[in-house]
mmCIF file of C-alpha atoms in Angstrom:
data_model
loop_
_atom_site.group_PDB
_atom_site.id
_atom_site.type_symbol
_atom_site.label_atom_id
_atom_site.label_comp_id
_atom_site.label_asym_id
_atom_site.label_seq_id
_atom_site.Cartn_x
_atom_site.Cartn_y
_atom_site.Cartn_z
ATOM 1 C CA MET X 228 1.263 58.904 49.149
ATOM 2 C CA PHE X 229 1.011 55.189 48.592
ATOM 3 C CA ALA X 230 -2.340 53.452 48.881
ATOM 4 C CA PRO X 231 -2.345 50.275 51.029
ATOM 5 C CA PRO X 232 -2.671 47.015 49.040
ATOM 6 C CA VAL X 233 -6.187 45.680 48.656
ATOM 7 C CA LYS X 234 -6.722 42.224 50.153
ATOM 8 C CA PRO X 235 -8.730 39.820 47.974
ATOM 9 C CA SER X 236 -12.095 38.864 49.324
ATOM 10 C CA LEU X 237 -13.428 35.323 49.016
ATOM 11 C CA ALA X 238 -16.874 36.793 48.720
ATOM 12 C CA LEU X 239 -15.969 37.931 45.210
ATOM 13 C CA ILE X 240 -15.523 34.275 44.018
ATOM 14 C CA PRO X 241 -18.800 32.645 42.930
ATOM 15 C CA LEU X 242 -19.788 29.635 45.010
ATOM 16 C CA ALA X 243 -20.475 27.631 41.849
ATOM 17 C CA ALA X 244 -16.867 28.113 40.766
ATOM 18 C CA LEU X 245 -15.652 26.900 44.148
ATOM 19 C CA ALA X 246 -17.784 23.782 43.853
ATOM 20 C CA SER X 247 -16.459 22.987 40.397
ATOM 21 C CA CYS X 248 -12.841 23.105 41.536
ATOM 22 C CA GLY X 249 -13.223 19.793 43.328
ATOM 23 C CA SER X 250 -14.881 17.964 40.423
ATOM 24 C CA PRO X 251 -12.673 15.727 38.283
ATOM 25 C CA PRO X 252 -12.568 16.536 34.577
ATOM 26 C CA PRO X 253 -14.652 14.346 32.264
ATOM 27 C CA ASP X 254 -12.892 11.190 31.033
ATOM 28 C CA GLY X 255 -12.005 11.440 27.359
ATOM 29 C CA ARG X 256 -12.636 7.726 26.941
ATOM 30 C CA GLY X 257 -16.269 8.117 27.906
ATOM 31 C CA VAL X 258 -16.074 6.535 31.360
ATOM 32 C CA GLY X 259 -18.543 7.989 33.855
ATOM 33 C CA ARG X 260 -17.510 9.122 37.342
ATOM 34 C CA GLU X 261 -19.192 6.104 38.914
ATOM 35 C CA GLU X 262 -17.858 3.625 36.335
ATOM 36 C CA THR X 263 -14.699 1.539 35.992
ATOM 37 C CA LEU X 264 -12.795 1.100 32.742
ATOM 38 C CA LEU X 265 -12.000 -2.471 31.684
ATOM 39 C CA SER X 266 -9.836 -3.161 28.590
ATOM 40 C CA VAL X 267 -9.973 -6.680 27.187
ATOM 41 C CA SER X 268 -8.027 -8.349 24.350
ATOM 42 C CA ALA X 269 -9.408 -11.496 22.751
ATOM 43 C CA THR X 270 -8.926 -13.677 19.677
ATOM 44 C CA GLY X 271 -11.402 -15.511 17.485
ATOM 45 C CA GLU X 272 -11.099 -18.193 14.823
ATOM 46 C CA ALA X 273 -13.214 -19.473 11.943
ATOM 47 C CA GLU X 274 -12.594 -22.489 9.723
ATOM 48 C CA THR X 275 -13.574 -22.305 6.067
ATOM 49 C CA ARG X 276 -13.210 -24.840 3.284
ATOM 50 C CA PRO X 277 -11.431 -23.340 0.224
ATOM 51 C CA ASP X 278 -13.551 -23.408 -2.925
ATOM 52 C CA GLN X 279 -11.022 -22.178 -5.500
ATOM 53 C CA ALA X 280 -7.486 -23.028 -6.540
ATOM 54 C CA GLN X 281 -4.828 -21.132 -8.438
ATOM 55 C CA PHE X 282 -1.630 -22.472 -9.945
ATOM 56 C CA GLN X 283 0.989 -21.290 -12.412
ATOM 57 C CA ALA X 284 1.956 -23.199 -15.529
ATOM 58 C CA GLY X 285 4.557 -22.289 -18.102
ATOM 59 C CA VAL X 286 7.216 -23.428 -20.474
ATOM 60 C CA ASN X 287 10.875 -22.666 -21.120
ATOM 61 C CA SER X 288 12.138 -23.023 -24.704
ATOM 62 C CA TRP X 289 15.679 -22.827 -26.079
ATOM 63 C CA ALA X 290 16.974 -22.100 -29.573
ATOM 64 C CA LYS X 291 20.063 -20.714 -31.321
ATOM 65 C CA ASP X 292 18.481 -17.258 -31.746
ATOM 66 C CA ALA X 293 15.871 -15.228 -29.912
ATOM 67 C CA ARG X 294 13.232 -15.389 -32.651
ATOM 68 C CA LEU X 295 13.277 -19.174 -32.900
ATOM 69 C CA ALA X 296 13.107 -19.525 -29.109
ATOM 70 C CA SER X 297 10.223 -17.072 -28.893
ATOM 71 C CA ASP X 298 8.272 -18.748 -31.718
ATOM 72 C CA ALA X 299 8.721 -22.209 -30.207
ATOM 73 C CA ASN X 300 7.665 -20.915 -26.831
ATOM 74 C CA ALA X 301 4.549 -19.215 -28.206
ATOM 75 C CA GLN X 302 3.471 -22.418 -29.943
ATOM 76 C CA LYS X 303 3.953 -24.518 -26.814
ATOM 77 C CA ILE X 304 2.146 -22.087 -24.499
ATOM 78 C CA GLY X 305 -0.729 -22.064 -27.000
ATOM 79 C CA GLU X 306 -0.950 -25.848 -26.708
ATOM 80 C CA ILE X 307 -0.959 -25.594 -22.923
ATOM 81 C CA VAL X 308 -3.765 -23.015 -22.939
ATOM 82 C CA ALA X 309 -5.778 -25.166 -25.353
ATOM 83 C CA ALA X 310 -5.366 -28.164 -23.059
ATOM 84 C CA LEU X 311 -6.549 -26.135 -20.062
ATOM 85 C CA VAL X 312 -9.599 -24.869 -21.956
ATOM 86 C CA ALA X 313 -10.404 -28.451 -22.951
ATOM 87 C CA THR X 314 -10.657 -29.376 -19.259
ATOM 88 C CA GLY X 315 -13.269 -26.658 -18.702
ATOM 89 C CA ILE X 316 -11.065 -23.710 -17.666
ATOM 90 C CA ALA X 317 -12.482 -20.450 -19.068
ATOM 91 C CA LYS X 318 -10.039 -18.263 -21.005
ATOM 92 C CA ARG X 319 -10.837 -15.361 -18.671
ATOM 93 C CA ASP X 320 -9.343 -17.473 -15.857
ATOM 94 C CA ILE X 321 -5.988 -17.807 -17.641
ATOM 95 C CA GLN X 322 -3.745 -14.769 -17.230
ATOM 96 C CA THR X 323 -0.198 -14.167 -18.453
ATOM 97 C CA ARG X 324 2.164 -13.600 -15.535
ATOM 98 C CA ALA X 325 5.617 -13.445 -17.109
ATOM 99 C CA VAL X 326 7.158 -13.397 -20.606
ATOM 100 C CA SER X 327 10.904 -13.174 -21.175
ATOM 101 C CA VAL X 328 13.648 -13.886 -23.712
ATOM 102 C CA GLN X 329 17.279 -13.945 -22.621
ATOM 103 C CA ARG X 330 20.677 -15.073 -23.863
ATOM 104 C CA ILE X 331 22.333 -17.884 -21.926
ATOM 105 C CA ASP X 332 25.965 -17.111 -21.112
ATOM 106 C CA TRP X 333 26.786 -20.107 -18.934
ATOM 107 C CA GLY X 334 26.463 -23.892 -18.740
ATOM 108 C CA ASP X 335 25.738 -26.410 -21.479
ATOM 109 C CA ARG X 336 23.365 -24.020 -23.285
ATOM 110 C CA LYS X 337 25.834 -21.150 -23.460
ATOM 111 C CA GLY X 338 25.202 -18.987 -26.527
ATOM 112 C CA GLN X 339 21.576 -20.080 -26.918
ATOM 113 C CA TYR X 340 18.443 -18.072 -26.152
ATOM 114 C CA GLN X 341 15.821 -19.009 -23.581
ATOM 115 C CA ALA X 342 12.201 -17.899 -23.979
ATOM 116 C CA SER X 343 9.804 -18.241 -21.028
ATOM 117 C CA ASN X 344 6.062 -17.778 -20.659
ATOM 118 C CA VAL X 345 4.112 -18.397 -17.465
ATOM 119 C CA VAL X 346 0.344 -18.146 -17.041
ATOM 120 C CA ASN X 347 -1.732 -18.017 -13.864
ATOM 121 C CA VAL X 348 -4.716 -20.377 -13.881
ATOM 122 C CA THR X 349 -7.783 -19.976 -11.677
ATOM 123 C CA VAL X 350 -9.797 -23.154 -11.110
ATOM 124 C CA ARG X 351 -13.303 -22.390 -9.871
ATOM 125 C CA LYS X 352 -13.722 -25.822 -8.281
ATOM 126 C CA VAL X 353 -10.963 -27.280 -6.146
ATOM 127 C CA ALA X 354 -11.937 -30.790 -7.275
ATOM 128 C CA ASP X 355 -10.959 -29.855 -10.853
ATOM 129 C CA ALA X 356 -7.495 -28.548 -9.957
ATOM 130 C CA GLY X 357 -5.727 -31.911 -10.215
ATOM 131 C CA ALA X 358 -7.054 -32.546 -13.723
ATOM 132 C CA ALA X 359 -6.065 -29.026 -14.820
ATOM 133 C CA VAL X 360 -2.489 -29.445 -13.539
ATOM 134 C CA ALA X 361 -2.225 -32.833 -15.252
ATOM 135 C CA ALA X 362 -3.531 -31.396 -18.550
ATOM 136 C CA ALA X 363 -0.986 -28.568 -18.491
ATOM 137 C CA THR X 364 1.864 -30.988 -17.757
ATOM 138 C CA GLN X 365 0.824 -33.395 -20.504
ATOM 139 C CA ALA X 366 0.662 -30.478 -22.971
ATOM 140 C CA GLY X 367 4.312 -29.700 -22.321
ATOM 141 C CA ALA X 368 4.408 -27.351 -19.311
ATOM 142 C CA ASN X 369 7.804 -27.661 -17.633
ATOM 143 C CA VAL X 370 7.120 -24.935 -15.059
ATOM 144 C CA ILE X 371 4.408 -25.734 -12.494
ATOM 145 C CA SER X 372 3.848 -24.092 -9.107
ATOM 146 C CA GLY X 373 0.943 -24.230 -6.679
ATOM 147 C CA PRO X 374 -1.847 -24.793 -6.120
ATOM 148 C CA ASP X 375 -2.783 -21.841 -3.961
ATOM 149 C CA LEU X 376 -6.100 -22.669 -2.308
ATOM 150 C CA ARG X 377 -8.392 -19.747 -1.578
ATOM 151 C CA MET X 378 -11.977 -18.790 -0.775
ATOM 152 C CA THR X 379 -14.413 -16.828 -2.905
ATOM 153 C CA ASP X 380 -15.770 -14.963 0.145
ATOM 154 C CA ARG X 381 -12.618 -14.166 2.118
ATOM 155 C CA GLU X 382 -14.241 -11.242 3.900
ATOM 156 C CA GLY X 383 -17.141 -13.371 5.087
ATOM 157 C CA ALA X 384 -14.736 -15.861 6.634
ATOM 158 C CA ALA X 385 -12.811 -13.053 8.350
ATOM 159 C CA ASN X 386 -16.019 -11.511 9.685
ATOM 160 C CA SER X 387 -16.995 -14.828 11.278
ATOM 161 C CA ALA X 388 -13.663 -14.819 13.115
ATOM 162 C CA TYR X 389 -14.177 -11.205 14.263
ATOM 163 C CA ALA X 390 -17.633 -12.054 15.598
ATOM 164 C CA ALA X 391 -16.116 -14.918 17.583
ATOM 165 C CA ALA X 392 -13.389 -12.595 18.905
ATOM 166 C CA PHE X 393 -15.910 -10.032 20.160
ATOM 167 C CA LYS X 394 -18.010 -12.725 21.845
ATOM 168 C CA ALA X 395 -14.872 -13.951 23.606
ATOM 169 C CA ALA X 396 -14.053 -10.395 24.733
ATOM 170 C CA ARG X 397 -17.565 -9.898 26.104
ATOM 171 C CA ALA X 398 -17.479 -13.238 27.944
ATOM 172 C CA ARG X 399 -14.156 -12.273 29.537
ATOM 173 C CA ALA X 400 -15.519 -8.869 30.530
ATOM 174 C CA ASP X 401 -18.549 -10.514 32.156
ATOM 175 C CA ALA X 402 -16.221 -12.810 34.106
ATOM 176 C CA TYR X 403 -14.154 -9.843 35.376
ATOM 177 C CA ALA X 404 -17.284 -7.914 36.293
ATOM 178 C CA GLU X 405 -18.810 -10.846 38.203
ATOM 179 C CA ALA X 406 -15.604 -11.347 40.160
ATOM 180 C CA ALA X 407 -15.594 -7.647 41.103
ATOM 181 C CA ASP X 408 -19.297 -7.654 42.038
ATOM 182 C CA MET X 409 -20.025 -5.387 39.097
ATOM 183 C CA ARG X 410 -21.749 -5.610 35.734
ATOM 184 C CA VAL X 411 -20.933 -4.483 32.197
ATOM 185 C CA ALA X 412 -22.741 -1.211 31.591
ATOM 186 C CA ARG X 413 -21.584 -0.280 28.087
ATOM 187 C CA VAL X 414 -19.138 -0.956 25.283
ATOM 188 C CA LEU X 415 -16.895 2.085 24.866
ATOM 189 C CA THR X 416 -14.534 1.223 22.004
ATOM 190 C CA ILE X 417 -13.736 -1.731 19.745
ATOM 191 C CA ARG X 418 -10.334 -1.847 18.046
ATOM 192 C CA ASP X 419 -9.517 -4.210 15.194
ATOM 193 C CA SER X 420 -6.050 -5.712 15.749
ATOM 194 C CA GLY X 421 -5.962 -7.756 12.552
ATOM 195 C CA GLY X 422 -4.783 -11.331 12.149
ATOM 196 C CA VAL X 423 -4.092 -13.985 9.518
ATOM 197 C CA GLN X 424 -6.173 -16.017 7.095
ATOM 198 C CA GLY X 425 -4.153 -19.007 5.969
ATOM 199 C CA ASP X 426 -1.080 -17.318 4.441
ATOM 200 C CA ARG X 427 -2.829 -13.945 4.052
ATOM 201 C CA TYR X 428 -2.252 -11.081 6.510
ATOM 202 C CA LEU X 429 -5.387 -9.280 7.684
ATOM 203 C CA PRO X 430 -4.427 -5.687 8.579
ATOM 204 C CA GLY X 431 -5.899 -4.141 11.700
ATOM 205 C CA ALA X 432 -6.813 -0.575 12.542
ATOM 206 C CA ALA X 433 -3.485 0.199 14.231
ATOM 207 C CA PRO X 434 -0.344 0.638 12.063
ATOM 208 C CA VAL X 435 1.592 -2.283 13.561
ATOM 209 C CA ALA X 436 3.888 -4.784 11.898
ATOM 210 C CA PRO X 437 2.114 -7.850 10.537
ATOM 211 C CA PRO X 438 2.275 -10.996 12.677
ATOM 212 C CA PRO X 439 4.322 -13.940 11.445
ATOM 213 C CA VAL X 440 2.333 -16.042 8.993
ATOM 214 C CA VAL X 441 1.826 -19.652 10.006
ATOM 215 C CA MET X 442 0.170 -22.023 7.568
ATOM 216 C CA GLU X 443 -2.604 -23.726 9.497
ATOM 217 C CA GLN X 444 -3.600 -25.796 6.480
ATOM 218 C CA THR X 445 -1.609 -26.379 3.330
ATOM 219 C CA ALA X 446 -2.602 -27.916 0.046
ATOM 220 C CA GLN X 447 -1.371 -31.450 -0.500
ATOM 221 C CA GLN X 448 -0.698 -33.079 -3.839
ATOM 222 C CA ALA X 449 -1.729 -36.730 -3.624
ATOM 223 C CA SER X 450 -0.081 -39.453 -5.662
ATOM 224 C CA ASN X 451 -3.082 -39.659 -7.994
ATOM 225 C CA GLY X 452 -2.910 -35.932 -8.784
ATOM 226 C CA SER X 453 -5.947 -34.912 -6.714
ATOM 227 C CA VAL X 454 -5.896 -31.754 -4.606
ATOM 228 C CA MET X 455 -6.999 -31.928 -0.969
ATOM 229 C CA PRO X 456 -8.664 -28.619 0.009
ATOM 230 C CA GLY X 457 -8.576 -29.135 3.772
ATOM 231 C CA ARG X 458 -9.526 -26.109 5.878
ATOM 232 C CA THR X 459 -8.242 -22.534 5.994
ATOM 233 C CA ILE X 460 -8.231 -20.930 9.436
ATOM 234 C CA SER X 461 -8.944 -17.220 9.902
ATOM 235 C CA SER X 462 -7.518 -16.025 13.241
ATOM 236 C CA VAL X 463 -8.021 -12.415 14.369
ATOM 237 C CA SER X 464 -7.740 -10.263 17.500
ATOM 238 C CA VAL X 465 -9.779 -7.388 18.912
ATOM 239 C CA GLN X 466 -9.374 -5.000 21.836
ATOM 240 C CA VAL X 467 -12.542 -3.835 23.545
ATOM 241 C CA ASP X 468 -13.027 -1.221 26.276
ATOM 242 C CA PHE X 469 -15.993 -1.751 28.586
ATOM 243 C CA ALA X 470 -17.493 0.474 31.272
ATOM 244 C CA LEU X 471 -18.321 -1.412 34.466
ATOM 245 C CA GLU X 472 -20.705 -0.267 37.189
ATOM 246 C CA ARG X 473 -21.758 -1.527 40.586
ATOM 247 C CA LYS X 474 -24.724 -3.885 40.696
#
């Protein structure tokens, strides 16, 4: 004989379980059931005066064999370093960047050897950069590039820009909330989107491609050899999630 099928009884289901079926799951972003999520993107800028300069100075020498070219080059680079030290540049701020010796197989110097030596020079005061470049040139440097103006406290300048970006995000969130007859209850997340500092890319938290670098302020070489530091702009972006609630 076959037993008749048993019909399920609703009485077997706890009332608490029934009540929970109609409740939405908790929001993984931290937004409460009576709150509204608002995501805001904002940018901030900070201007900083560069206080250091870097430039590269070097010399190319030619001779009929590699040894003669190398010896002549070493003597000349020694004279350049001595001239830089005489202007007040510390030896620890002079660093070799490139040394090479190669045979020339083209042009008027075909068959000769070219020796090259380039040093990187850090000038601790921008006002002294012009005199340092002039000293290197007068000592025989025939390779000069720069100056690259920079700041001792790069991170401090960037942090000022980030603070401005967050303040802008909060002001925008307050404006949205006021228009919606709400108020900002909490800050949920803050995401660093990175930015630029002069010609330097500031990476953000997300693995995105760097933005195009635009020079806001470039160094200028005046006719009298002085270096104009100008201002370096740090520009960054942040994304902030806010929780809004009714007033």
